[in-house]
Coordinates of C-alpha atoms and ligand atoms in Angstrom, one line a residue:
M119 CA 1.1 9.2 -7.6
S120 CA 3.9 9.2 -5.0
K121 CA 3.7 12.0 -2.4
I122 CA 6.7 13.9 -1.2
L123 CA 6.9 16.4 1.7
I124 CA 9.6 19.1 1.6
I125 CA 10.4 20.6 5.0
E126 CA 12.4 23.7 4.2
D127 CA 12.3 27.3 5.4
E128 CA 14.0 28.8 2.4
I129 CA 11.1 29.4 0.1
E130 CA 13.1 29.6 -3.2
I131 CA 14.9 26.4 -2.5
A132 CA 11.7 24.6 -1.6
D133 CA 9.9 25.9 -4.7
L134 CA 12.8 24.9 -7.0
E135 CA 12.8 21.3 -5.5
K136 CA 9.1 21.2 -5.8
D137 CA 9.2 22.2 -9.5
Y138 CA 11.7 19.6 -10.4
L139 CA 10.0 16.8 -8.5
E140 CA 6.7 17.7 -10.0
L141 CA 8.2 17.5 -13.5
S142 CA 9.3 14.0 -12.6
G143 CA 5.7 13.1 -11.7
F144 CA 5.6 13.5 -7.9
D145 CA 2.9 15.1 -5.8
V146 CA 4.8 17.6 -3.7
S147 CA 3.8 19.5 -0.5
I148 CA 5.9 22.1 1.3
A149 CA 6.2 22.9 5.0
N150 CA 8.2 26.0 5.9
D151 CA 9.0 25.3 9.5
G152 CA 9.8 22.3 11.6
R153 CA 6.7 22.0 13.7
K154 CA 4.3 22.3 10.8
G155 CA 6.5 19.8 8.8
L156 CA 6.4 17.3 11.6
A157 CA 2.6 17.6 12.0
M158 CA 2.2 17.0 8.3
A159 CA 4.6 14.1 8.2
L160 CA 2.7 12.4 11.0
T161 CA -0.8 13.0 9.9
E162 CA -0.5 12.5 6.1
D163 CA 0.8 9.5 4.2
Y164 CA 4.0 10.6 2.3
D165 CA 6.3 8.3 0.4
L166 CA 9.4 10.3 1.1
I167 CA 10.5 13.4 3.1
I168 CA 13.2 15.9 2.2
L169 CA 14.2 17.5 5.5
D170 CA 16.3 20.6 6.0
L171 CA 18.5 20.7 9.1
M172 CA 18.3 24.3 10.2
L173 CA 14.6 25.2 10.6
P174 CA 12.6 27.6 12.7
G175 CA 10.3 26.2 15.3
M176 CA 11.9 22.8 15.6
D177 CA 15.2 21.8 14.0
G178 CA 15.7 18.9 11.5
F179 CA 17.4 16.7 14.2
E180 CA 14.2 16.7 16.3
V181 CA 11.9 16.4 13.3
C182 CA 13.8 13.4 12.0
K183 CA 14.0 11.7 15.3
T184 CA 10.3 12.1 16.0
I185 CA 9.2 11.0 12.5
R186 CA 11.5 7.9 12.8
E187 CA 9.8 6.9 16.1
K188 CA 6.5 6.6 14.2
K189 CA 7.2 6.0 10.5
N190 CA 9.6 4.0 8.4
I191 CA 9.4 6.2 5.2
P192 CA 12.6 7.4 3.5
I193 CA 14.0 10.7 4.8
I194 CA 16.7 12.7 2.9
M195 CA 18.3 15.3 5.1
V196 CA 19.8 18.4 3.6
S197 CA 22.1 21.1 5.1
A198 CA 24.2 24.0 3.9
K199 CA 27.0 22.9 6.1
K200 CA 29.1 19.9 5.3
D201 CA 30.2 19.7 9.0
D202 CA 26.6 19.4 10.1
I203 CA 26.0 16.5 7.7
D204 CA 29.0 14.7 9.2
K205 CA 27.6 15.4 12.6
I206 CA 24.1 14.0 11.9
R207 CA 25.5 10.9 10.2
G208 CA 27.3 10.3 13.5
L209 CA 24.2 10.7 15.5
G210 CA 22.4 7.9 13.7
L211 CA 19.0 9.7 13.6
G212 CA 17.8 7.3 11.0
A213 CA 17.8 9.5 7.9
D214 CA 18.3 7.4 4.7
D215 CA 20.5 9.9 2.9
Y216 CA 22.2 13.3 3.3
M217 CA 22.9 16.0 0.9
T218 CA 24.9 19.2 1.2
K219 CA 23.4 22.4 -0.3
P220 CA 23.7 23.6 -2.9
F221 CA 22.9 20.5 -4.9
S222 CA 21.6 20.2 -8.5
P223 CA 17.9 19.6 -8.7
S224 CA 18.6 16.6 -11.0
E225 CA 20.8 15.0 -8.4
L226 CA 18.0 15.4 -5.9
V227 CA 15.5 13.8 -8.3
A228 CA 17.8 10.9 -8.9
R229 CA 18.3 10.3 -5.2
V230 CA 14.6 10.5 -4.5
K231 CA 13.8 8.0 -7.2
A232 CA 16.5 5.6 -5.9
H233 CA 15.2 5.7 -2.4
M234 CA 11.6 5.2 -3.5
A235 CA 12.6 2.2 -5.6
R236 CA 14.4 0.7 -2.6
Y237 CA 11.5 1.4 -0.2
D238 CA 9.0 -0.1 -2.7
R239 CA 11.1 -3.2 -3.0
L240 CA 11.2 -3.5 0.8
V241 CA 7.5 -2.9 1.4
G242 CA 6.5 -4.7 -1.8
S243 CA 8.1 -7.9 -0.8
Q244 CA 6.4 -7.8 2.6
A245 CA 3.0 -7.0 0.9
K246 CA 3.5 -10.0 -1.4
V247 CA 3.9 -12.4 1.5
N248 CA 0.8 -11.0 3.2
D249 CA -1.2 -11.0 0.0
I250 CA -1.4 -14.8 -0.5
I251 CA -4.2 -16.7 1.0
E252 CA -3.7 -20.5 1.2
I253 CA -6.5 -22.8 2.3
R254 CA -6.4 -26.6 1.8
G255 CA -4.9 -26.7 -1.6
I256 CA -6.3 -23.4 -2.9
R257 CA -3.8 -20.5 -3.2
I258 CA -5.1 -17.0 -4.0
D259 CA -2.4 -14.5 -5.0
K260 CA -4.1 -11.2 -4.4
T261 CA -1.2 -9.2 -5.8
A262 CA -1.1 -11.0 -9.1
R263 CA -4.9 -11.8 -8.9
R264 CA -4.4 -15.4 -9.7
V265 CA -5.9 -18.6 -8.3
Y266 CA -4.2 -22.0 -8.1
V267 CA -5.9 -25.2 -7.2
D268 CA -3.3 -27.9 -6.3
D269 CA -0.7 -25.8 -8.1
A270 CA -2.7 -25.6 -11.3
E271 CA -3.8 -22.1 -12.3
K272 CA -7.5 -21.5 -12.9
A273 CA -8.8 -18.6 -14.9
F274 CA -11.1 -16.3 -12.9
T275 CA -13.1 -13.3 -14.1
T276 CA -12.8 -10.2 -12.0
K277 CA -16.0 -10.7 -10.1
E278 CA -15.4 -14.4 -9.5
F279 CA -12.0 -13.5 -8.1
D280 CA -13.3 -10.7 -5.9
L281 CA -16.1 -13.0 -4.6
L282 CA -13.8 -15.9 -3.9
T283 CA -11.2 -13.7 -2.2
F284 CA -13.9 -12.0 0.0
L285 CA -15.3 -15.3 1.2
A286 CA -11.8 -16.8 1.8
E287 CA -10.7 -13.7 3.7
N288 CA -13.8 -14.1 6.0
P289 CA -13.8 -17.8 6.5
N290 CA -16.7 -19.5 8.4
H291 CA -18.7 -16.3 8.3
V292 CA -22.1 -16.9 6.7
F293 CA -23.0 -14.2 4.2
T294 CA -26.4 -13.7 2.6
K295 CA -26.6 -13.3 -1.2
E296 CA -27.7 -9.7 -0.6
E297 CA -24.6 -9.0 1.5
L298 CA -22.3 -10.6 -1.1
F299 CA -24.0 -8.6 -3.9
R300 CA -23.5 -5.4 -2.1
E301 CA -19.9 -6.2 -1.2
I302 CA -18.8 -7.3 -4.7
W303 CA -21.0 -5.4 -7.1
D304 CA -21.5 -1.7 -6.8
M305 CA -25.0 -0.2 -6.5
E306 CA -25.2 0.8 -10.2
S307 CA -24.5 -2.7 -11.4
V308 CA -27.0 -4.3 -13.6
G309 CA -28.1 -7.5 -12.0
D310 CA -29.5 -8.9 -8.8
I311 CA -28.8 -11.5 -6.2
A312 CA -29.2 -14.3 -8.7
T313 CA -25.9 -13.0 -10.1
V314 CA -24.3 -14.2 -6.9
T315 CA -25.7 -17.7 -7.3
V316 CA -24.4 -17.9 -10.9
H317 CA -20.9 -16.7 -9.8
I318 CA -20.8 -19.2 -6.9
K319 CA -21.6 -22.0 -9.3
K320 CA -18.8 -20.9 -11.7
I321 CA -16.3 -20.6 -8.8
R322 CA -17.2 -24.1 -7.5
E323 CA -16.7 -25.6 -11.0
K324 CA -13.1 -24.3 -10.8
I325 CA -12.2 -25.1 -7.2
E326 CA -14.3 -28.0 -6.0
Y327 CA -13.6 -31.7 -6.8
D328 CA -17.3 -32.5 -6.7
T329 CA -19.6 -29.5 -7.1
A330 CA -22.5 -31.6 -5.7
K331 CA -20.6 -31.9 -2.4
P332 CA -18.6 -28.6 -2.1
Q333 CA -15.7 -28.7 0.3
Y334 CA -14.9 -25.0 0.2
I335 CA -17.9 -22.8 -0.4
E336 CA -20.8 -24.2 1.5
T337 CA -24.4 -23.4 1.0
I338 CA -26.3 -22.6 4.1
W339 CA -29.9 -23.2 3.0
G340 CA -32.2 -20.3 3.4
V341 CA -29.3 -18.0 4.5
G342 CA -26.4 -17.8 2.1
Y343 CA -22.8 -19.0 1.7
R344 CA -19.7 -19.5 3.8
F345 CA -16.1 -20.4 3.1
K346 CA -15.3 -23.4 5.3
I347 CA -11.9 -23.9 6.8
Ligands
CA1183 CA1 17.2 26.2 6.7

C-alpha cells in the first residue's frame, strides 16, 4: 500500500484529506507541525508528501528544501494564498505540484494518483534495468521472473528461479548445500539438503549445454556449489 505523509497544522483539513486518501486505498500519516513533519519525512519511507506552506515550527519552504536535499519523492505543496504559490514556484524549491486552498478532496486525490503513477514509471524503469542479470548468454529478468538462455525462454519453478538468481547474484562464491537450503527454503519447509542437489540438477538441464561438464554452476566437491563467471 502506498504511504502518504500530510504535513498540515489545520487539523480539520488534514483529517479531511486523510479520509479521502484512505478511501482511495492509501496509507496516510499526519504531522501537525513543520519540524515533526520533516523528521517523519526523513526517517520513514513515504511515496508522496502533501506539504502545507504556513506551518508552526518550520515553514513549508524550509521543509520542502530539506526533504529535497535527501529524497526524490513527489511533494505537493498547498497554500491558502495564491500569491504564495506563485512565489514558491519562482523559488524552484523542487516541489512537484502546487495547490491553492480550498481545493476539492477529489482534485487532491486525482493529483496524488497522477504524481504517484509518474514517479512509479520513473523509478520502475530504473529498477527494471537494474533487475536484469546477464552472464555469458544467460539472462535473468528478476522483475518478470523469467530466464533466457541464448534468447530462448526456459521455464523455471519458483525455487529453481530463486536458487539460480541467488547463485548468479553472488558469483564465484562457494555455498554449501546447507547454506543454500537455508537461503532459499524457509525453516518450516519439508525437505533437506538433498532438495538442493535435485534443484541444481534441474537448473543445469535448462542452462547448461552439457550437464556432465557444467559451465555455469560448478560443483566444488565436498563443499557445495558456485556460479562461475
Ligand atoms: Ca497552515
